[in-house]
Coordinates of C-alpha atoms in Angstrom, one line a residue:
Chain B
M1 CA 0.0 0.0 0.0
R2 CA 1.5 3.3 -1.0
P3 CA 1.2 6.1 1.6
I4 CA -0.5 9.3 0.7
K5 CA 2.3 11.8 1.2
N6 CA 0.4 14.9 0.1
P7 CA -1.0 16.5 3.3
R8 CA -3.6 18.5 1.4
L9 CA -4.9 15.3 -0.2
R10 CA -5.1 13.6 3.1
K11 CA -7.0 16.5 4.6
L12 CA -9.3 16.5 1.6
I13 CA -10.1 12.8 2.1
R14 CA -10.7 13.2 5.8
F15 CA -13.2 15.9 5.2
A16 CA -14.7 14.6 1.9
V17 CA -15.7 11.3 3.4
P18 CA -18.1 12.5 6.1
W19 CA -19.3 15.7 4.5
V20 CA -19.3 15.2 0.7
L21 CA -19.0 11.5 -0.2
M22 CA -21.7 10.3 2.1
P23 CA -24.5 12.8 1.2
G24 CA -23.4 12.4 -2.4
L25 CA -24.0 8.7 -2.3
V26 CA -27.4 9.1 -0.7
A27 CA -28.4 11.6 -3.4
L28 CA -27.1 9.2 -6.1
G29 CA -29.1 6.4 -4.5
I30 CA -32.3 8.5 -4.7
A31 CA -31.6 9.4 -8.3
V32 CA -30.5 6.0 -9.6
F33 CA -32.5 3.5 -7.4
H34 CA -35.6 5.8 -7.1
E35 CA -35.5 5.4 -3.4
K36 CA -35.8 1.7 -3.7
R37 CA -33.1 -0.5 -2.2
Y38 CA -31.8 2.1 0.2
A39 CA -30.1 -0.7 2.1
F40 CA -27.5 -1.2 -0.6
I41 CA -26.5 2.4 -0.6
S42 CA -26.5 2.6 3.2
L43 CA -24.3 -0.5 3.5
C44 CA -21.9 0.8 0.8
L45 CA -21.7 4.1 2.5
A46 CA -20.9 2.6 5.9
V47 CA -18.3 0.1 4.6
L48 CA -16.6 2.7 2.4
S49 CA -16.2 5.3 5.1
V50 CA -15.0 2.9 7.7
V51 CA -12.4 1.4 5.2
L52 CA -11.3 4.9 4.2
F53 CA -10.7 5.9 7.8
A54 CA -8.9 2.6 8.6
S55 CA -6.6 3.0 5.6
G56 CA -6.0 6.6 6.4
F57 CA -4.9 5.4 9.8
D58 CA -2.3 3.1 8.3
K59 CA -0.9 5.8 6.1
K60 CA -0.5 8.3 8.9
K61 CA 2.5 8.2 11.1
T62 CA 1.1 7.1 14.4
G63 CA 3.3 6.7 17.4
T64 CA 3.5 3.3 19.0
R65 CA 2.2 4.6 22.3
R66 CA -0.8 6.2 20.6
L67 CA -1.6 2.9 18.8
V68 CA -1.4 0.9 22.1
I69 CA -3.5 3.4 24.0
V70 CA -6.2 3.3 21.3
S71 CA -6.3 -0.5 21.6
V72 CA -6.4 -0.3 25.4
L73 CA -9.4 2.0 25.2
T74 CA -11.1 -0.2 22.7
A75 CA -10.7 -3.2 24.9
L76 CA -11.9 -1.2 27.9
S77 CA -15.1 -0.2 26.1
I78 CA -15.6 -3.8 24.9
V79 CA -15.4 -5.0 28.5
G80 CA -17.7 -2.2 29.5
R81 CA -20.3 -3.4 27.0
F82 CA -20.8 -6.5 29.1
I83 CA -22.5 -4.4 31.9
P84 CA -26.2 -5.1 31.5
F85 CA -28.5 -2.2 30.4
F86 CA -26.0 0.6 31.2
K87 CA -23.4 0.8 28.5
P88 CA -20.3 3.0 28.9
V89 CA -19.2 2.5 25.3
T90 CA -20.4 5.9 24.0
A91 CA -19.1 7.8 27.0
L92 CA -15.6 6.2 26.6
T93 CA -15.7 6.8 22.8
V94 CA -16.6 10.5 23.4
L95 CA -13.8 10.9 26.0
T96 CA -11.3 9.3 23.7
G97 CA -12.2 11.5 20.9
M98 CA -12.0 14.6 23.1
Y99 CA -8.6 13.8 24.6
L100 CA -6.8 11.8 21.9
G101 CA -8.2 13.5 18.8
A102 CA -11.0 12.8 16.3
E103 CA -9.3 9.9 14.5
S104 CA -8.6 8.0 17.7
G105 CA -12.2 8.6 18.7
F106 CA -13.5 7.2 15.4
L107 CA -11.3 4.2 15.6
T108 CA -12.2 3.4 19.2
G109 CA -15.9 3.7 18.4
S110 CA -15.9 1.7 15.2
L111 CA -13.5 -1.0 16.4
T112 CA -15.5 -1.5 19.6
A113 CA -18.6 -2.1 17.5
A114 CA -16.8 -4.5 15.2
L115 CA -15.0 -6.5 17.8
S116 CA -17.6 -6.5 20.6
N117 CA -20.0 -7.9 18.0
F118 CA -18.0 -11.1 18.1
Y119 CA -19.4 -11.5 21.6
F120 CA -22.8 -9.9 21.0
G121 CA -23.6 -11.1 17.5
Q122 CA -22.3 -10.0 14.1
G123 CA -24.8 -9.0 11.4
P124 CA -25.4 -6.6 8.6
W125 CA -25.9 -3.9 11.2
T126 CA -22.2 -4.1 12.1
P127 CA -20.9 -1.6 9.5
F128 CA -23.7 0.8 10.5
Q129 CA -22.9 0.5 14.2
M130 CA -19.3 1.0 13.4
L131 CA -20.2 4.2 11.5
S132 CA -22.5 5.6 14.1
W133 CA -20.2 5.0 17.1
G134 CA -17.2 6.1 15.0
M135 CA -18.9 9.4 14.0
I136 CA -19.9 10.0 17.6
G137 CA -16.2 9.8 18.6
F138 CA -15.1 11.7 15.5
V139 CA -17.4 14.7 16.2
A140 CA -16.4 14.7 19.9
G141 CA -12.8 15.1 18.7
L142 CA -13.7 18.0 16.5
L143 CA -15.6 19.7 19.3
A144 CA -12.8 18.8 21.8
S145 CA -12.1 22.3 23.2
P146 CA -15.7 23.5 23.9
L147 CA -16.5 20.1 25.3
K148 CA -13.5 20.2 27.7
K149 CA -14.5 23.6 28.9
S150 CA -18.2 23.1 29.6
R151 CA -19.5 20.2 31.6
I152 CA -23.1 21.1 30.6
L153 CA -22.2 21.0 26.9
L154 CA -20.6 17.6 27.4
L155 CA -23.7 16.2 28.9
V156 CA -25.9 17.7 26.1
Y157 CA -23.6 16.0 23.6
G158 CA -24.1 12.8 25.5
V159 CA -27.9 13.1 25.3
F160 CA -27.6 14.0 21.6
A161 CA -25.3 11.1 20.9
G162 CA -27.6 8.6 22.6
V163 CA -30.7 9.8 20.7
L164 CA -28.8 10.1 17.4
Y165 CA -27.4 6.6 17.8
S166 CA -30.9 5.2 18.3
F167 CA -32.3 7.2 15.4
I168 CA -29.6 6.1 13.0
M169 CA -29.9 2.5 13.9
D170 CA -33.7 2.6 13.5
I171 CA -33.3 4.1 10.0
W172 CA -31.2 1.1 9.2
T173 CA -33.8 -1.3 10.7
V174 CA -36.6 0.2 8.7
V175 CA -34.6 0.4 5.5
W176 CA -33.4 -3.1 5.8
Y177 CA -36.8 -4.5 6.5
N178 CA -38.7 -2.5 4.0
G179 CA -36.2 -1.9 1.2
S180 CA -37.0 1.8 1.3
F181 CA -37.8 4.4 3.9
H182 CA -41.3 4.3 5.3
L183 CA -42.3 7.0 7.8
S184 CA -44.9 5.2 9.9
L185 CA -42.7 2.0 10.2
Y186 CA -39.9 4.3 11.2
L187 CA -42.0 5.9 13.9
T188 CA -43.1 2.5 15.2
A189 CA -39.5 1.4 15.3
L190 CA -38.6 4.6 17.2
V191 CA -41.5 4.0 19.7
S192 CA -40.6 0.4 20.2
A193 CA -37.0 1.4 20.8
V194 CA -37.8 4.0 23.4
P195 CA -36.6 1.9 26.3
Y196 CA -33.3 1.4 24.5
T197 CA -33.0 5.1 23.6
V198 CA -33.7 6.1 27.2
S199 CA -31.1 3.6 28.4
Y200 CA -28.5 5.0 25.9
V201 CA -29.2 8.6 27.0
L202 CA -29.2 7.7 30.7
S203 CA -26.0 5.7 30.5
N204 CA -24.3 8.3 28.4
V205 CA -25.2 11.1 30.9
F206 CA -24.4 8.9 33.9
F207 CA -21.0 7.7 32.6
L208 CA -20.0 11.1 31.2
L209 CA -20.9 12.7 34.5
L210 CA -19.0 10.0 36.4
F211 CA -16.0 9.6 34.1
A212 CA -15.4 13.0 32.6
R213 CA -13.2 14.3 35.4
P214 CA -11.3 11.1 36.5
F215 CA -11.0 9.6 33.1
G216 CA -10.2 13.0 31.5
E217 CA -7.5 13.6 34.1
K218 CA -6.0 10.2 33.5
L219 CA -5.9 10.7 29.7
E220 CA -4.6 14.2 30.2
R221 CA -1.9 12.9 32.5
M222 CA -0.9 10.3 29.8
R223 CA -0.6 13.1 27.4
V224 CA 1.5 15.3 29.7
K225 CA 3.7 12.5 31.1
Y226 CA 4.3 10.4 28.0
G227 CA 3.4 12.8 25.2
V228 CA 0.8 10.5 23.7
Chain S
M6 CA -17.9 -31.7 10.5
N7 CA -16.0 -28.6 9.5
A8 CA -14.6 -29.1 6.0
F9 CA -15.7 -25.5 5.1
D10 CA -13.6 -24.1 8.0
E11 CA -10.4 -25.4 6.4
F12 CA -10.6 -23.1 3.4
N13 CA -8.7 -19.8 3.2
P14 CA -10.5 -17.1 5.3
L15 CA -10.5 -14.8 2.3
S16 CA -12.3 -17.4 0.1
V17 CA -14.8 -18.0 2.9
F18 CA -15.3 -14.2 3.5
V19 CA -15.9 -13.6 -0.2
Y20 CA -18.3 -16.5 -0.2
F21 CA -20.4 -15.2 2.6
L22 CA -20.3 -11.7 1.1
A23 CA -21.7 -13.0 -2.1
A24 CA -24.4 -15.4 -0.6
A25 CA -25.7 -13.0 2.0
G26 CA -25.2 -9.9 -0.1
I27 CA -27.4 -11.2 -3.0
A28 CA -30.0 -12.3 -0.5
M29 CA -30.1 -8.8 1.0
F30 CA -30.8 -7.1 -2.3
A31 CA -33.1 -9.7 -3.9
S32 CA -36.8 -9.2 -4.1
D33 CA -37.5 -12.4 -6.1
P34 CA -39.3 -15.0 -3.9
V35 CA -37.4 -17.9 -5.5
L36 CA -34.0 -16.4 -4.8
L37 CA -35.0 -15.7 -1.2
S38 CA -36.2 -19.3 -0.7
L39 CA -32.9 -20.5 -2.1
S40 CA -31.0 -18.3 0.3
M41 CA -33.2 -19.6 3.2
L42 CA -32.6 -23.2 2.1
G43 CA -28.8 -22.8 1.8
S44 CA -28.3 -20.8 5.0
V45 CA -30.5 -23.1 7.2
L46 CA -29.0 -26.3 5.7
L47 CA -25.4 -25.1 6.3
Y48 CA -26.3 -24.1 9.9
C49 CA -28.0 -27.4 10.6
I50 CA -25.1 -29.4 9.1
R51 CA -22.5 -27.5 11.1
T52 CA -24.4 -27.6 14.5
R53 CA -25.9 -31.1 13.8
S54 CA -29.4 -29.6 14.5
S55 CA -28.6 -29.2 18.2
Q56 CA -29.7 -25.6 18.3
R57 CA -33.4 -25.9 18.9
G58 CA -33.7 -22.6 20.7
T59 CA -32.1 -20.7 17.8
H60 CA -34.4 -22.3 15.3
L61 CA -37.5 -21.5 17.5
F62 CA -36.3 -17.9 17.9
S63 CA -35.9 -17.6 14.1
L64 CA -39.3 -19.0 13.5
M65 CA -40.9 -16.5 15.9
L66 CA -38.9 -13.7 14.3
F67 CA -40.1 -14.8 10.8
I68 CA -43.7 -14.9 11.8
G69 CA -43.5 -11.5 13.6
L70 CA -41.7 -9.8 10.8
S71 CA -44.1 -11.2 8.2
L72 CA -47.1 -9.8 10.1
I73 CA -45.7 -6.3 10.7
N74 CA -45.8 -5.1 7.1
P75 CA -49.6 -5.7 6.4
L76 CA -50.4 -3.7 9.5
F77 CA -48.6 -0.6 8.2
Q78 CA -48.6 -1.0 4.4
H79 CA -52.0 -0.7 2.9
N80 CA -51.0 -0.9 -0.8
G81 CA -52.2 -3.7 -2.9
V82 CA -55.3 -4.8 -4.8
T83 CA -56.4 -8.0 -3.0
V84 CA -58.1 -6.9 0.3
L85 CA -58.1 -9.8 2.8
F86 CA -60.1 -8.0 5.5
V87 CA -60.5 -4.6 7.0
L88 CA -59.0 -3.7 10.3
N89 CA -59.8 -0.4 12.0
D90 CA -60.9 1.1 8.7
N91 CA -57.6 0.1 7.1
P92 CA -57.5 -2.6 4.5
V93 CA -55.1 -5.6 5.1
T94 CA -53.9 -6.7 1.7
L95 CA -52.5 -10.0 0.4
E96 CA -49.7 -8.2 -1.4
A97 CA -48.6 -6.5 1.8
L98 CA -48.6 -9.8 3.5
L99 CA -46.5 -11.4 0.7
Y100 CA -44.1 -8.5 0.9
G101 CA -43.8 -9.0 4.6
I102 CA -43.1 -12.7 4.2
S103 CA -40.4 -11.9 1.6
A104 CA -38.8 -9.3 3.8
A105 CA -38.9 -11.7 6.8
A106 CA -37.3 -14.5 4.7
M107 CA -34.5 -12.1 3.7
I108 CA -33.8 -11.0 7.3
V109 CA -34.0 -14.5 8.8
S110 CA -31.8 -16.1 6.1
V111 CA -29.2 -13.3 6.3
L112 CA -29.2 -13.9 10.1
Y113 CA -28.5 -17.6 9.5
W114 CA -25.7 -16.7 7.0
F115 CA -24.2 -14.5 9.7
R116 CA -24.5 -17.2 12.4
S117 CA -22.4 -19.6 10.3
F118 CA -20.1 -16.7 9.4
S119 CA -19.4 -15.9 13.0
A120 CA -18.8 -19.6 13.8
I121 CA -16.4 -20.1 10.9
I122 CA -14.5 -16.7 10.8
T123 CA -13.0 -16.8 14.3
S124 CA -11.0 -13.9 15.7
D125 CA -7.6 -15.3 14.4
K126 CA -9.1 -15.5 10.8
L127 CA -10.5 -12.0 11.2
L128 CA -7.0 -10.8 12.1
Y129 CA -5.7 -12.3 8.9
L130 CA -8.4 -10.5 7.0
F131 CA -7.7 -7.2 8.7
G132 CA -4.0 -7.7 8.0
L133 CA -4.8 -7.9 4.3
V134 CA -6.2 -4.3 4.5
S135 CA -3.7 -2.8 6.9
S136 CA -1.0 -4.4 9.1
K137 CA -1.2 -1.6 11.6
L138 CA -5.0 -2.1 11.9
A139 CA -4.4 -5.8 12.4
L140 CA -2.0 -5.1 15.2
L141 CA -4.5 -2.8 16.8
V142 CA -7.3 -5.4 16.6
S143 CA -5.1 -8.2 17.9
M144 CA -4.0 -6.1 20.9
A145 CA -7.6 -5.1 21.7
L146 CA -8.8 -8.7 21.4
R147 CA -6.0 -9.8 23.7
Y148 CA -6.7 -7.1 26.3
V149 CA -10.3 -8.1 26.7
P150 CA -9.6 -11.3 28.6
L151 CA -6.6 -9.7 30.4
F152 CA -8.8 -6.8 31.7
K153 CA -11.5 -9.2 32.8
A154 CA -9.0 -11.2 34.8
Q155 CA -7.3 -8.1 36.2
A156 CA -10.7 -6.6 37.1
K157 CA -11.5 -9.8 39.1
N158 CA -8.2 -9.4 41.0
V159 CA -8.7 -5.7 41.7
D160 CA -12.3 -6.5 42.8
A161 CA -11.1 -9.2 45.2
A162 CA -8.4 -6.9 46.6
Q163 CA -10.9 -4.0 47.2
R164 CA -13.4 -6.3 48.9
A165 CA -10.6 -7.7 51.1
M166 CA -9.9 -4.2 52.4
G167 CA -13.3 -4.3 53.9
Q168 CA -14.3 -0.7 53.0
Y169 CA -17.5 -1.8 51.2
R170 CA -20.5 -3.5 52.9
E171 CA -21.6 -6.6 51.1
D172 CA -25.4 -6.0 51.1
N173 CA -25.5 -2.3 50.3
V174 CA -26.4 -1.0 46.9
I175 CA -24.5 2.3 47.2
D176 CA -21.4 0.5 48.4
A177 CA -21.7 -2.0 45.5
I178 CA -21.8 0.9 43.0
R179 CA -18.8 2.6 44.8
L180 CA -16.9 -0.7 44.6
K181 CA -17.6 -1.0 40.9
L182 CA -16.6 2.6 40.3
S183 CA -13.3 2.3 42.1
V184 CA -12.5 -1.0 40.4
F185 CA -13.2 0.7 37.1
S186 CA -11.0 3.7 38.0
I187 CA -8.2 1.5 39.1
M188 CA -8.5 -0.6 36.0
V189 CA -8.3 2.5 33.7
S190 CA -5.1 3.7 35.4
W191 CA -3.6 0.2 35.3
A192 CA -4.6 -0.4 31.7
L193 CA -3.2 2.9 30.5
E194 CA 0.1 2.5 32.3
N195 CA 0.3 -1.1 31.2
G196 CA -0.3 0.1 27.6
I197 CA 2.5 2.6 27.8
V198 CA 4.9 -0.1 29.1
T199 CA 3.9 -2.4 26.3
A200 CA 4.4 0.4 23.8
D201 CA 7.9 1.3 25.2
S202 CA 8.8 -2.4 25.1
M203 CA 7.7 -2.7 21.5
A204 CA 9.6 0.4 20.6
A205 CA 12.7 -1.0 22.4
R206 CA 12.5 -4.1 20.3
G207 CA 12.4 -2.1 17.1
Y208 CA 8.7 -1.8 16.3
G209 CA 8.2 0.8 13.6
I210 CA 11.6 0.7 12.1
G211 CA 10.9 -1.5 9.1
K212 CA 7.9 -2.3 7.0
R213 CA 5.4 -4.3 9.0
T214 CA 4.1 -7.6 7.7
C215 CA 1.4 -9.7 9.2
F216 CA 1.9 -13.3 10.2
S217 CA -0.5 -15.7 8.4
P218 CA -0.8 -19.4 8.8
Y219 CA -3.1 -19.6 5.8
R220 CA -2.1 -20.5 2.3
F221 CA -4.1 -20.0 -0.8
R222 CA -4.3 -23.4 -2.3
G223 CA -6.0 -24.9 -5.4
K224 CA -9.2 -25.6 -3.6
D225 CA -9.4 -22.1 -2.2
A226 CA -9.0 -20.8 -5.7
L227 CA -11.7 -23.1 -7.0
L228 CA -14.1 -22.0 -4.3
T229 CA -13.5 -18.4 -5.0
I230 CA -13.8 -18.8 -8.8
L231 CA -17.2 -20.7 -8.3
T232 CA -18.4 -18.1 -5.9
L233 CA -17.4 -15.2 -8.1
L234 CA -18.8 -16.8 -11.3
S235 CA -22.2 -17.7 -9.9
G236 CA -22.4 -14.5 -7.8
A237 CA -21.5 -12.4 -10.8
A238 CA -24.1 -14.2 -13.0
V239 CA -26.9 -13.5 -10.5
C240 CA -25.7 -9.8 -10.0
I241 CA -25.6 -9.2 -13.8
L242 CA -29.0 -10.7 -14.4
M243 CA -30.3 -8.7 -11.4
G244 CA -28.7 -5.5 -12.7
L245 CA -30.3 -6.0 -16.2
G246 CA -33.7 -6.2 -14.5
H247 CA -34.4 -9.8 -15.3
L248 CA -35.0 -10.6 -11.6
D249 CA -37.3 -7.6 -10.8
F250 CA -40.3 -8.6 -8.9
N251 CA -43.0 -6.2 -7.9
Y252 CA -45.4 -6.8 -5.0
Y253 CA -47.5 -3.6 -5.4
P254 CA -50.1 -3.0 -6.5
A255 CA -50.5 -6.6 -7.6
T256 CA -47.8 -9.3 -7.3
D257 CA -46.1 -10.2 -10.6
P258 CA -46.7 -13.7 -11.9
L259 CA -43.6 -15.9 -11.6
L260 CA -42.6 -16.5 -15.2
F261 CA -39.7 -18.9 -15.8
T262 CA -37.8 -17.1 -18.6
P263 CA -34.4 -18.5 -19.6
A264 CA -32.7 -15.6 -17.7
R265 CA -34.6 -16.3 -14.5
A266 CA -33.8 -20.1 -14.8
A267 CA -30.1 -19.3 -15.3
A268 CA -30.1 -17.0 -12.2
Y269 CA -31.9 -19.5 -10.1
G270 CA -29.5 -22.3 -11.1
A271 CA -26.4 -20.1 -10.4
Y272 CA -27.8 -19.0 -7.0
L273 CA -28.8 -22.5 -6.1
L274 CA -25.2 -23.6 -6.7
L275 CA -23.9 -20.7 -4.7
C276 CA -26.2 -21.4 -1.7
L277 CA -25.5 -25.1 -1.6
L278 CA -21.7 -24.9 -2.1
P279 CA -20.6 -25.1 1.6
S280 CA -23.3 -27.7 2.4
L281 CA -22.1 -29.8 -0.6
I282 CA -18.5 -29.4 0.6
E283 CA -19.4 -30.6 4.1
I284 CA -21.5 -33.5 2.9
G285 CA -18.8 -34.6 0.4
D286 CA -16.2 -34.5 3.1
A287 CA -18.5 -36.6 5.4
L288 CA -19.1 -39.1 2.7
K289 CA -15.3 -39.3 2.1
W290 CA -14.7 -40.1 5.7
Q291 CA -17.5 -42.7 5.7
Y292 CA -16.0 -44.4 2.7
L293 CA -12.5 -44.4 4.1
R294 CA -13.7 -45.8 7.4
S295 CA -15.8 -48.6 5.8
K296 CA -12.7 -49.7 3.8
M297 CA -10.6 -50.1 7.0

């Protein structure tokens, strides 16, 4: 694999994937498939962006310490996913994105989804889960400085991430079942998922409230002490 | 019986991608039935029909998913009955059944996939994409049991200090929190030590390669070629619109055109490939044993 040396090109890819390529593919799907077979487009989209991110990671010069820390955090959130009902995965992904950067946040989120599904069940939803958790970590990395300053904003982001995760996964459920988007089915899926959405939001707020300071301090200390 | 496990992970991965992928985007009832047949047969052969609970769950899921669609979708010309002023149509029910068949058969494909592609094979597949990613994945997978074991030790040590009452909810939460906090510190420090040790041994100096115990042999090539040929045939016929099947407003009649027959044949071969491999292997063993 040849590394991409041009920093501008790399920057372009990193911004083109979430903001241009993904909406573009959706628009193409509407134009070509006439809103039928959305599932195909969604799956392509998820796989494509995750692969692009992953290959971007290989091409970037990443320090060994950073690499190990990302795998440690991934393993921690996989272990955390075994806690029944309350899941600290999103909170850990958000904190990783905040303190170690957007790319690490994306990788922690998406790898947690991919690897923990070996314990919780792989399926066609895996790429979509990878994408949603990855994006939650990625956006947290982009918003790092305001999130670090304001605790309220961090909790609001936790609520937002929980609801968004549920909404995105339900879009996938409906599209997969129906082949195209159907509003009343989507609303039913949302209503039937309310206990899950509430548990996501509650556990995000709970764990962010609990972990933000100690966990943040620990990661910050890592950064200061070892220069990760 | 696991002759199919012995193939190169890449061939197996491509196989499942083709078989489950086509099922996910097919609307034709015959294709979906074939996918159902192949996936359930493979699962039964591999587990020797010991998984009654799984089959029962799949059956309930199938029935539930089939019945959801007619409750929400009122398209279709054949009205079966009227429920709360909303017509329940035959077409919507048929569409529900086809969607349920798609979902349940894809779930069966993925069950076999998870059983065959174990984490070491996954590492090999990750390594084909990026060796750094493969290292990351392998370390994360190794840390999961390590952290579980260490968390148990920390938990025992914390309990032994006697600061937490056994039958108190708040103390139980405090205990869990302090165990988690200790675990995070320990894991991060441990990670840094690992990283420094790796760096000291020369990690990152040369080009990384990924260890792989898997060879790409003749039979792997044969499996991949058969998968790609039959998969491509179905995809091309699907792309040309020969396999379009409309449920609304009235279900299309199933006409066996030559193109359809060819696609059905190709997909039948694709779906039965692993089952045939397993059965062939079992027969070979039977034959060898009877000669002894």
